[in-house]
Amino acid sequence: MTTPVLEARDVTMRFGGLTAVRSVDFTVNSGEIVGLIGPNGAGKTTFFNCLTGLYVPTEGTVSYQGKVLPPKPHLVTKAGVARTFQNIRLFANMTVLENVLVGRHTRTKEGLWSALLRGPGFKKAERASEERAMELLEFIGLAHKRDHLARNLPYGEQRKLEIARALASEPGLLLLDEPTAGMNPQETRATEELVFAIRDQGIAVLVIEHDMRFIFNLCDRVAVLVQGEKLVEGTSEVVQADERVVAAYLGEPFEGEPADDTGTAATAEETDTADETDAAPAPPETPAAGEDTGPDTAEPDGTGPQSTASTKGDTP
Amino acid sequence: MTETTKTPDTPGTPSADAVIAPDRQGLIPLPAAAARALTLVGGIATVASTFLAWTWTADFPGDLTVYGYPGGLQWLTLVGGALVALFALAGYGVRGLGWLAPAGPTGPAVLTALGALGVTWYTVIAIAVELGGLVNLEPGGYVAAVASLTTVIGAFGLPAGADETRRAKEAFTAYLKAHGRSRLRLAIAGVKFLNAYIGKPDHIAAPQTVPGWLQRLAVTAVTMAGLGIFSYGIDIPSEEGETFIGYLVVIVFAVWALHTAGLLDRFSRLVAAHRGFALAMGFVAAILFPFTQTDDHYANIGVNILIFGTVALGLNIVVGLAGLLDLGYVAFLGVGAYTAALVSGSEFSKFSGVQFPFWAAALTGAAASLVFGVLIGAPTLRLRGDYLAIVTLGFGEIFRIAVNNMDGVSGPDITNGPNGIPSIPDLSFFGFNFGTAHDLGGFTIGRFANYYLLMVLIMAIVVLVYTRAADSRIGRSWIAIREDETAATAMGINGFRVKLIAFALGATLAGLAGTVSAHVTYSVVPNPYQFAGAAPPNSAFLLAAVVLGGMGTVAGPLLGAALLYLLPEKLVFLQDKSLLAFGVALILLMRFRPEGIIANRRRQLEFHETGQLDVPQQTTLTDEPAVTKAGA
Amino acid sequence: MNTLPQQLANGLLLGSMYGLIAIGYTMVYGIVQLINFAHGEIFMTGAFGALTVYFYILPGGTSMWAAVPLMLVGGGIVAILVAVGAERFAYRPLRQAPRLAPLITAIGLSLALQEVVRNFYPGADKARAFPSLDTTHDLGSVTIKDADIFLIVAAAVCMSALAWFVRKSRTGRAMQATAQDPDTAQLMGIDTNRIIVVAFAIGGFFAAVAAVSYGLKYGNIDYRMGFLMGLKAFTAAVLGGIGNIYGAMLGGLVLGIAETMAATYINNIPGMQQLGGQSWANVWAFCLLILVLLLRPQGLLGERVADRA
Amino acid sequence: MRQRSLVILTSVLTTGALTLTACGSRDNGKSGDSGSGNTLTIGVDAPLSGENSTTGLGIQYGVQIAVDDANKNNWVPGVKFKVNALDDKAQPATGQSNATSLVGDDKTIGAVGPLNSGVAQSMQQVFTSANMVEISPSNTNPELTQGKNWQTSKKRPFKTYFRTATTDALQGGFAATYAYNGLKKKKAFVVDDKQTYGAGLAKIFNASFSKLGGKIAGTDHVNTGDKDFSSLVTRIKKSGADILYYGGQYDESSLITKQLKDAGVKIPLFGGDGMFASTYIETAGKASEGDLATSVGVPADTLPAAKQFIQTYKSKGYKGDYAAYGAYAYDAATAIIKAVKAAVDANGGKLPSDIKNGLRAKVVDGVQKANFEGITGKVSFDQYGDTQNKQLTVYQVENGKWKAVKTGTFNG
């Protein structure tokens, strides 16, 4: 029960003069649901990005099942750590099924040649992938919408689909970045059920969340990050009782504020990897006009709608 | 054409009967019966008028002076009139014609009537203007003009949905109110009006189940009709630009009409159901094309279109699937062509003693392009999208300049500089000489037809590569990268590697096409391989073919390439204004249909299959404002 | 005779022209992430606008002192009208369209503008003579002429004015804000459309200044002059870091100097005798670009404008 | 509102109809008598749009004037000619497609064009296969007629390909001789534009000039479309050359000469017939004074026919530039027409009925045997299809006009 899946040792992340994360030690054990909370600008997302290989920590190491994770997102996923995004990042112009199939990328290896030659091996692998993907869609209850475009799904289903897509890579650890942002209470409860179900499959889960009630209901253990440092860690009761946590939160504006981590957002220009989970999402009134999806500027179809959908959702 | 009419709150008009319900009235207040009769009679009269002489002199292209049978533009009028008559008959509920308009016959009738009116009046006016006055018209011309006008009046009197009429008027006035009046605005408003008026219902009754063999027969018939129409268009002599314009008018309105009639939807369902069969039929039609031609010139045009289209399809992998903006793509065609020329045994080649058999030359050419693709891609694909654009643009220029200078005078002696490598011998397979005409079952297959058939084979390979690659793990990762690179890498996709594969694959296919093109034109010279120029192939034209036709589709780039090649070819009467017209046409097309002529399958999915009404409003609106504006 | 100073001067002059045109690319890109490939043609129309003023509006024999400012005005008006018109009627409707659509529009626009000038401007199917300023001055081993002085002064004045404008004026600051984050800027009450129009207009005016300098320097203009200059200027903009106005000028200067140096000195390098000279200069220019991008992907003075969320 | 627009529509239509009727008449005599069927077509292939269209249009209208003359003067009794001008946009593939189109047409008996040697390479074989004559007014690459090893062993690759333009070998050699012997220049700087024409010319000049004993102070190559030649000019200045030879078109040479003189290098620029046009002087202005160009044939003002041609071209208001190749195109078309006449005469005054398989071959023979005074001088072809007109003239810019300074023949 206490085999550590993920171990962050002494992780520090500095952007120029600003230290966003300061020597954080953090562990997720197998079969555990761990929450990571903190007020705006606490460095949660930066820390998250260190875990997923988007950032290379200035100091310290992150290891998964005893092996140090390589600082490349795709290798991290391959190693067995999957993630979702704070503002949903589905492949908007792909169908629901295709989205999940993309998630299977690391668990299949048919290259260009086998795609062109279409041997029996290829067909078998495709069929297996599709079966697995359909299982996952059944699991989240979207099997009947397999041929719909992801962009046309309602908000809550987009969230679910993102989780299914992450699960498709058969992770040992799932990182959820604000999975209930913008959800109504029923949807939040459904998500809760989903996370428990995922845990029951033997996958450890790390959740970043603003919604305290959700976190305390869900998590076996909660860590609180304030100003880049781990303030306290323990069971829900321990954390809830901690005065410093209350103080840290009271010092901040209302918790439902859509923007978080403004501190690190300010430093975004220092970093090389575009990362939207960190910066303030556009306010809801804004049309999707400027919502550029980061580095892939050559993409022909903007993924505007989904970002809009998410920003809409951010204000209850 | 497809998207404009969709608004989430449209109540479905499921069957033809509902449309013809008696309480509905057309734009022009005529009793339904009278309108229907008017349309039908007008259509028949239009057809009949084409058997009369329209003008007295054969000076007008196509010889419209003959009583007894139609010629030139009259054929097109005839087709337009016949289509109206058919749709009008369908409106009478004539047995056996119901399938013509599953979505109701009014819209198609209006559109075909407009098409017939367009082509007839265009002809009549062109006769009057070119020959200098209305006196040049014979009575037949007047009959045709009046008949086609009657048809339109009748068609607008046909019962239309009250909603459509109201919405059409609203669209018209709203647009004008919002934008003010000017001639252009009026025209746009007119298109908007029409679009709303003939609006195709979102849901079309599912077709009756017909036996599989009948479905295949339908696919075959449509493909052959397509071949016939294409051959007709390509055969219009360059001097008869008027006829070609009439041809385009009829095609545009007919296709639009078929779309509103719901037939296109049905056909695409048929194709989807018999995918392999339809693809095979497409290739059969392509192979049959030279047999419909008596003149090798058209095979020459055909082979050029195929080369251009094949390269565009290769570019589609890079741009359409992987979303990489490549502005120097034509250089890869050049690499292939030059490689093939060097090993062709031409006496002007640096390696004039070397003569590879074609399969080896093709592989060498493709391999050389592959190497260049990797060399260019490896350092640059790590860069952001726009930088990739400029680097590829630079590479394209470097290629052309380098090839132009490598003649031993101002550079290493490899490519023979500006003179290029001429005298490339014709190919020969097992004693089959591509350079000479062969008789095949009574048909003469000339030199260019030989190459045409070879190019069909190459295109088949490229189409196969494209479809297979697109529908696989690697293809999905390309699209994922295009859609959202950050998310894609988070799914474990190695962005750089996947992009490099796309880039190199695209380069390889272009190189392959280049090897054939070198043999077809007998020579390779540096000039054509530039960024932008007056004629295909150049990088800008290739990109335009992809975007114009529809990114991420198979048929789109091929259609785009055919259009971009044929339009300048056929519209020579524009003379030195042709480039101007081309430039303006590009701007207008992007303005009104930025997603290209053939919409991506994914878009089709969105608009046709899902039909879910629980779509959050903003998801459709935010992404599609340019589309909702799209008129024609 | 040591030609290095002269060649440096040559490069600097050529580079200033690239830089002036590059401003238009970089400003528009910085704000709407649009590569306005038709900008070279805007430069061209500016030249013809100035020519119109000289030949068809001013009385014959007007002194160049009086003519040049008026030509600047005329060329500027034409270039601004074309640039703003292109934005309003060709690009703006496509702002939400797929990314490649505006690019195709730009290619079409570029063709159309060239052809309009060729077909409808009197005598423009061939090169047309342009009044030039040919008085030469010897400064040590460097010979320059009046037109060169005009170019340098114009470039310096334009750059300083632009720098002042962007920093100090209300519109300029709004522009910066829009480039940083258009959505927030809009929320702050900035009229994004207006800012975009201003960017196009400034780009057009700078192109016109470059065009007049070009005419005064080379003595003739033609309808194709925009294509290659535009391409080079775009390269310069990327080289300097697209989105950065100082970068555009710096990129232009670096590119100009690199070209002249490559044309002059590459063939002195052993083993590369055949790879020098004017005909290879463009190749080296692009190689330099690729090299810079590899070492410094955001360009020499690059801001990471496009990487915002 | 509906009624109002109907009223407007009706009135517009009526007015339009009335106007058209009033202005119209049935016989404006354009080509009312062309019904006899004896109309033959002469094809033209040249870039008629885009970059090279100015020169290309000169070719088209050169042919047009020849055809008009033939029709007007009834050169071939009972046979009318018309022009089918096709645009190759300077692209080989397009040129080839035009060639197949001309070859496929039953009424076409010959073609004039193309402008570019690179395009010619992909057309020659098509015409040869169809036995149709092709005469280029402007291709100068010796390889086109004399084969790859034209310097050592000439061999004609395509028997239906002719040209009224001289090869680079003649012009380059003539220029070198004049520069060395006539102008007494000893140090030449040689530049070309890296196109078939210019590079060929420069290469021959370079060789001939050195052979005569001159010194080559330097060579360089530019790209077409380049505008700034300052670094080149600086190098020319440094080289101390006393003449600049430029192989290429006036687009670049007018810029080069201006930038050269502005930099204080007062040496003449010498070029081929590609820059022998008034546009060169107009665009280079005073800087062109003293510059030289070679051109084929005797000066136009010594031949009345040539003067007549230029006058017609101007009075018809044709677009394009006749100066470069218009006259050669005229002579090329005339050669074809004369060959038709010869064939008709040999057939007892009747047009041979089988055009594709009979007349075309006869026209090729007729062109091969052509021998008449054209507007560029004597038109006749040698066994390779090259013009035997070795008359060359050197022109120099004097007071803003091209003035003939030396006429002669060259046999190099």
GROMACS .gro file of C-alpha atoms in nm, chain B residues 79-361:
model
  283
  395VAL     CA    1  -2.864   2.092  -6.990
  396GLY     CA    2  -2.983   2.377  -6.767
  397GLY     CA    3  -3.332   2.372  -6.917
  398ALA     CA    4  -3.356   1.996  -6.894
  399LEU     CA    5  -3.257   2.002  -6.527
  400VAL     CA    6  -3.525   2.260  -6.447
  401ALA     CA    7  -3.783   2.057  -6.633
  402LEU     CA    8  -3.682   1.748  -6.439
  403PHE     CA    9  -3.710   1.920  -6.104
  404ALA     CA   10  -4.040   2.073  -6.209
  405LEU     CA   11  -4.169   1.729  -6.300
  406ALA     CA   12  -4.048   1.604  -5.966
  407GLY     CA   13  -4.260   1.879  -5.817
  408TYR     CA   14  -4.563   1.730  -5.992
  409GLY     CA   15  -4.491   1.417  -5.802
  410VAL     CA   16  -4.429   1.221  -6.120
  411ARG     CA   17  -4.366   0.865  -6.025
  412GLY     CA   18  -4.007   0.763  -6.041
  413LEU     CA   19  -3.875   1.116  -6.011
  414GLY     CA   20  -3.926   1.154  -5.641
  415TRP     CA   21  -3.571   1.041  -5.573
  416LEU     CA   22  -3.450   1.349  -5.758
  417ALA     CA   23  -3.526   1.581  -5.474
  418PRO     CA   24  -3.541   1.414  -5.138
  419ALA     CA   25  -3.525   1.757  -4.977
  420GLY     CA   26  -3.799   1.911  -5.185
  421PRO     CA   27  -3.785   2.030  -5.544
  422THR     CA   28  -3.832   2.402  -5.498
  423GLY     CA   29  -3.476   2.495  -5.409
  424PRO     CA   30  -3.319   2.290  -5.687
  425ALA     CA   31  -3.570   2.421  -5.937
  426VAL     CA   32  -3.490   2.779  -5.844
  427LEU     CA   33  -3.118   2.715  -5.869
  428THR     CA   34  -3.123   2.528  -6.196
  429ALA     CA   35  -3.355   2.790  -6.338
  430LEU     CA   36  -3.107   3.057  -6.232
  431GLY     CA   37  -2.828   2.852  -6.386
  432ALA     CA   38  -3.015   2.821  -6.714
  433LEU     CA   39  -3.098   3.188  -6.703
  434GLY     CA   40  -2.736   3.270  -6.630
  435VAL     CA   41  -2.591   3.072  -6.915
  436THR     CA   42  -2.860   3.176  -7.165
  437TRP     CA   43  -2.845   3.543  -7.091
  438TYR     CA   44  -2.471   3.532  -7.073
  439THR     CA   45  -2.467   3.381  -7.421
  440VAL     CA   46  -2.717   3.625  -7.563
  441ILE     CA   47  -2.542   3.924  -7.414
  442ALA     CA   48  -2.203   3.793  -7.522
  443ILE     CA   49  -2.333   3.755  -7.878
  444ALA     CA   50  -2.469   4.107  -7.873
  445VAL     CA   51  -2.155   4.256  -7.724
  446GLU     CA   52  -1.896   4.065  -7.922
  447LEU     CA   53  -2.064   4.091  -8.255
  448GLY     CA   54  -2.177   4.445  -8.194
  449GLY     CA   55  -2.548   4.472  -8.132
  450LEU     CA   56  -2.869   4.287  -8.068
  451VAL     CA   57  -2.931   4.263  -8.441
  452ASN     CA   58  -2.689   3.976  -8.443
  453LEU     CA   59  -2.941   3.765  -8.259
  454GLU     CA   60  -3.163   3.530  -8.450
  455PRO     CA   61  -3.515   3.470  -8.311
  456GLY     CA   62  -3.388   3.157  -8.138
  457GLY     CA   63  -3.182   3.374  -7.910
  458TYR     CA   64  -3.484   3.577  -7.807
  459VAL     CA   65  -3.687   3.265  -7.753
  460ALA     CA   66  -3.416   3.126  -7.530
  461ALA     CA   67  -3.387   3.447  -7.332
  462VAL     CA   68  -3.760   3.473  -7.275
  463ALA     CA   69  -3.800   3.105  -7.200
  464SER     CA   70  -3.525   3.103  -6.939
  465LEU     CA   71  -3.666   3.416  -6.778
  466THR     CA   72  -4.010   3.256  -6.763
  467THR     CA   73  -3.856   2.959  -6.594
  468VAL     CA   74  -3.703   3.170  -6.323
  469ILE     CA   75  -4.028   3.356  -6.262
  470GLY     CA   76  -4.207   3.026  -6.242
  471ALA     CA   77  -3.947   2.880  -6.010
  472PHE     CA   78  -3.969   3.172  -5.772
  473GLY     CA   79  -4.341   3.122  -5.771
  474LEU     CA   80  -4.305   2.764  -5.661
  475PRO     CA   81  -4.425   2.701  -5.309
  476ALA     CA   82  -4.142   2.751  -5.066
  477GLY     CA   83  -4.140   2.718  -4.694
  478ALA     CA   84  -4.288   3.028  -4.534
  479ASP     CA   85  -4.002   3.025  -4.288
  480GLU     CA   86  -3.749   3.021  -4.564
  481THR     CA   87  -3.913   3.311  -4.743
  482ARG     CA   88  -3.933   3.515  -4.429
  483ARG     CA   89  -3.582   3.434  -4.323
  484ALA     CA   90  -3.450   3.506  -4.669
  485LYS     CA   91  -3.606   3.850  -4.668
  486GLU     CA   92  -3.472   3.914  -4.324
  487ALA     CA   93  -3.127   3.807  -4.424
  488PHE     CA   94  -3.139   4.035  -4.721
  489THR     CA   95  -3.254   4.345  -4.542
  490ALA     CA   96  -3.048   4.276  -4.234
  491TYR     CA   97  -2.733   4.256  -4.435
  492LEU     CA   98  -2.806   4.575  -4.616
  493LYS     CA   99  -2.901   4.751  -4.298
  494ALA     CA  100  -2.581   4.642  -4.134
  495HIS     CA  101  -2.351   4.723  -4.419
  496GLY     CA  102  -2.510   4.993  -4.623
  497ARG     CA  103  -2.583   4.976  -4.992
  498SER     CA  104  -2.346   4.939  -5.277
  499ARG     CA  105  -2.347   4.719  -5.579
  500LEU     CA  106  -2.117   4.463  -5.421
  501ARG     CA  107  -2.320   4.463  -5.101
  502LEU     CA  108  -2.639   4.414  -5.297
  503ALA     CA  109  -2.488   4.117  -5.467
  504ILE     CA  110  -2.373   3.967  -5.137
  505ALA     CA  111  -2.715   4.032  -4.989
  506GLY     CA  112  -2.866   3.864  -5.292
  507VAL     CA  113  -2.658   3.554  -5.235
  508LYS     CA  114  -2.757   3.555  -4.869
  509PHE     CA  115  -3.117   3.588  -4.968
  510LEU     CA  116  -3.095   3.301  -5.209
  511ASN     CA  117  -2.913   3.090  -4.961
  512ALA     CA  118  -3.181   3.132  -4.700
  513TYR     CA  119  -3.459   3.099  -4.954
  514ILE     CA  120  -3.357   2.770  -5.100
  515GLY     CA  121  -3.228   2.651  -4.766
  516LYS     CA  122  -3.168   2.282  -4.748
  517PRO     CA  123  -3.334   2.124  -4.448
  518ASP     CA  124  -3.100   1.978  -4.192
  519HIS     CA  125  -3.255   1.639  -4.197
  520ILE     CA  126  -3.330   1.456  -4.509
  521ALA     CA  127  -3.544   1.151  -4.511
  522ALA     CA  128  -3.331   0.842  -4.518
  523PRO     CA  129  -3.334   0.682  -4.858
  524GLN     CA  130  -3.527   0.366  -4.914
  525THR     CA  131  -3.302   0.072  -4.891
  526VAL     CA  132  -3.204  -0.036  -5.234
  527PRO     CA  133  -3.006  -0.347  -5.317
  528GLY     CA  134  -2.629  -0.322  -5.302
  529TRP     CA  135  -2.581  -0.379  -5.672
  530LEU     CA  136  -2.809  -0.089  -5.746
  531GLN     CA  137  -2.611   0.134  -5.514
  532ARG     CA  138  -2.294   0.036  -5.689
  533LEU     CA  139  -2.457   0.100  -6.019
  534ALA     CA  140  -2.548   0.446  -5.899
  535VAL     CA  141  -2.190   0.512  -5.794
  536THR     CA  142  -2.071   0.390  -6.131
  537ALA     CA  143  -2.320   0.602  -6.318
  538VAL     CA  144  -2.228   0.913  -6.124
  539THR     CA  145  -1.857   0.853  -6.174
  540MET     CA  146  -1.903   0.807  -6.545
  541ALA     CA  147  -2.121   1.115  -6.564
  542GLY     CA  148  -1.846   1.299  -6.380
  543LEU     CA  149  -1.590   1.175  -6.629
  544GLY     CA  150  -1.813   1.288  -6.912
  545ILE     CA  151  -1.860   1.632  -6.762
  546PHE     CA  152  -1.490   1.671  -6.692
  547SER     CA  153  -1.396   1.559  -7.043
  548TYR     CA  154  -1.646   1.800  -7.189
  549GLY     CA  155  -1.495   2.084  -6.994
  550ILE     CA  156  -1.136   1.998  -7.073
  551ASP     CA  157  -1.222   1.962  -7.442
  552ILE     CA  158  -1.361   2.312  -7.475
  553PRO     CA  159  -1.107   2.477  -7.702
  554SER     CA  160  -0.904   2.754  -7.545
  555GLU     CA  161  -1.040   3.001  -7.799
  556GLU     CA  162  -1.391   2.940  -7.670
  557GLY     CA  163  -1.350   3.098  -7.333
  558GLU     CA  164  -1.718   3.199  -7.348
  559THR     CA  165  -1.824   2.838  -7.360
  560PHE     CA  166  -1.604   2.759  -7.064
  561ILE     CA  167  -1.761   3.035  -6.859
  562GLY     CA  168  -2.105   2.904  -6.949
  563TYR     CA  169  -1.985   2.559  -6.847
  564LEU     CA  170  -1.873   2.689  -6.510
  565VAL     CA  171  -2.203   2.870  -6.456
  566VAL     CA  172  -2.403   2.557  -6.527
  567ILE     CA  173  -2.178   2.341  -6.311
  568VAL     CA  174  -2.189   2.575  -6.014
  569PHE     CA  175  -2.566   2.608  -6.020
  570ALA     CA  176  -2.624   2.242  -6.095
  571VAL     CA  177  -2.402   2.129  -5.809
  572TRP     CA  178  -2.563   2.380  -5.580
  573ALA     CA  179  -2.903   2.253  -5.691
  574LEU     CA  180  -2.806   1.891  -5.634
  575HIS     CA  181  -2.686   1.990  -5.293
  576THR     CA  182  -3.011   2.161  -5.197
  577ALA     CA  183  -3.201   1.872  -5.348
  578GLY     CA  184  -3.021   1.656  -5.094
  579LEU     CA  185  -2.872   1.439  -5.363
  580LEU     CA  186  -2.514   1.521  -5.274
  581ASP     CA  187  -2.579   1.409  -4.919
  582ARG     CA  188  -2.723   1.087  -5.040
  583PHE     CA  189  -2.438   1.035  -5.274
  584SER     CA  190  -2.176   1.095  -5.010
  585ARG     CA  191  -2.353   0.840  -4.794
  586LEU     CA  192  -2.341   0.598  -5.082
  587VAL     CA  193  -1.972   0.664  -5.125
  588ALA     CA  194  -1.912   0.621  -4.756
  589ALA     CA  195  -2.092   0.289  -4.770
  590HIS     CA  196  -1.892   0.167  -5.068
  591ARG     CA  197  -1.567   0.341  -5.005
  592GLY     CA  198  -1.337   0.099  -5.175
  593PHE     CA  199  -1.568   0.058  -5.469
  594ALA     CA  200  -1.606   0.433  -5.516
  595LEU     CA  201  -1.231   0.480  -5.503
  596ALA     CA  202  -1.183   0.207  -5.760
  597MET     CA  203  -1.446   0.365  -5.982
  598GLY     CA  204  -1.268   0.696  -5.952
  599PHE     CA  205  -0.952   0.537  -6.081
  600VAL     CA  206  -1.135   0.355  -6.357
  601ALA     CA  207  -1.276   0.689  -6.467
  602ALA     CA  208  -0.929   0.843  -6.454
  603ILE     CA  209  -0.789   0.560  -6.663
  604LEU     CA  210  -1.071   0.590  -6.912
  605PHE     CA  211  -1.012   0.960  -6.963
  606PRO     CA  212  -0.752   0.934  -7.243
  607PHE     CA  213  -0.979   0.693  -7.428
  608THR     CA  214  -1.242   0.963  -7.450
  609GLN     CA  215  -0.995   1.195  -7.616
  610THR     CA  216  -0.886   1.209  -7.974
  611ASP     CA  217  -0.619   1.467  -7.928
  612ASP     CA  218  -0.301   1.408  -7.732
  613HIS     CA  219  -0.313   1.770  -7.618
  614TYR     CA  220  -0.581   1.687  -7.365
  615ALA     CA  221  -0.380   1.398  -7.234
  616ASN     CA  222  -0.097   1.648  -7.200
  617ILE     CA  223  -0.319   1.875  -6.993
  618GLY     CA  224  -0.431   1.568  -6.803
  619VAL     CA  225  -0.081   1.458  -6.718
  620ASN     CA  226   0.015   1.807  -6.607
  621ILE     CA  227  -0.291   1.822  -6.384
  622LEU     CA  228  -0.206   1.485  -6.239
  623ILE     CA  229   0.152   1.585  -6.164
  624PHE     CA  230   0.035   1.908  -6.009
  625GLY     CA  231  -0.242   1.733  -5.818
  626THR     CA  232  -0.017   1.458  -5.691
  627VAL     CA  233   0.232   1.706  -5.557
  628ALA     CA  234  -0.052   1.902  -5.400
  629LEU     CA  235  -0.170   1.585  -5.231
  630GLY     CA  236   0.178   1.530  -5.094
  631LEU     CA  237   0.176   1.885  -4.963
  632ASN     CA  238  -0.158   1.811  -4.806
  633ILE     CA  239   0.009   1.564  -4.573
  634VAL     CA  240   0.242   1.836  -4.455
  635VAL     CA  241  -0.007   2.122  -4.443
  636GLY     CA  242  -0.344   1.960  -4.414
  637LEU     CA  243  -0.267   1.678  -4.175
  638ALA     CA  244   0.033   1.787  -3.975
  639GLY     CA  245  -0.042   2.157  -3.998
  640LEU     CA  246   0.310   2.254  -4.103
  641LEU     CA  247   0.327   2.556  -4.329
  642ASP     CA  248   0.568   2.472  -4.609
  643LEU     CA  249   0.632   2.755  -4.852
  644GLY     CA  250   0.912   2.591  -5.046
  645TYR     CA  251   0.752   2.263  -5.127
  646VAL     CA  252   0.805   2.283  -5.500
  647ALA     CA  253   1.177   2.240  -5.439
  648PHE     CA  254   1.115   1.876  -5.355
  649LEU     CA  255   0.948   1.830  -5.689
  650GLY     CA  256   1.259   1.986  -5.834
  651VAL     CA  257   1.489   1.754  -5.645
  652GLY     CA  258   1.301   1.457  -5.782
  653ALA     CA  259   1.297   1.593  -6.135
  654TYR     CA  260   1.665   1.680  -6.135
  655THR     CA  261   1.762   1.346  -5.988
  656ALA     CA  262   1.563   1.163  -6.252
  657ALA     CA  263   1.715   1.380  -6.523
  658LEU     CA  264   2.067   1.314  -6.400
  659VAL     CA  265   2.023   0.938  -6.415
  660SER     CA  266   1.808   0.939  -6.728
  661GLY     CA  267   2.092   0.894  -6.970
  662SER     CA  268   2.047   1.237  -7.126
  663GLU     CA  269   2.367   1.343  -7.295
  664PHE     CA  270   2.346   1.675  -7.115
  665SER     CA  271   2.348   1.509  -6.777
  666LYS     CA  272   2.663   1.521  -6.570
  667PHE     CA  273   2.638   1.144  -6.552
  668SER     CA  274   2.542   1.100  -6.913
  669GLY     CA  275   2.664   0.745  -6.923
  670VAL     CA  276   2.428   0.642  -6.647
  671GLN     CA  277   2.080   0.535  -6.742
  672PHE     CA  278   1.868   0.393  -6.466
  673PRO     CA  279   1.556   0.197  -6.544
  674PHE     CA  280   1.257   0.402  -6.450
  675TRP     CA  281   1.170   0.219  -6.131
  676ALA     CA  282   1.521   0.280  -6.007
  677ALA     CA  283   1.517   0.641  -6.120
   0.00000   0.00000   0.00000
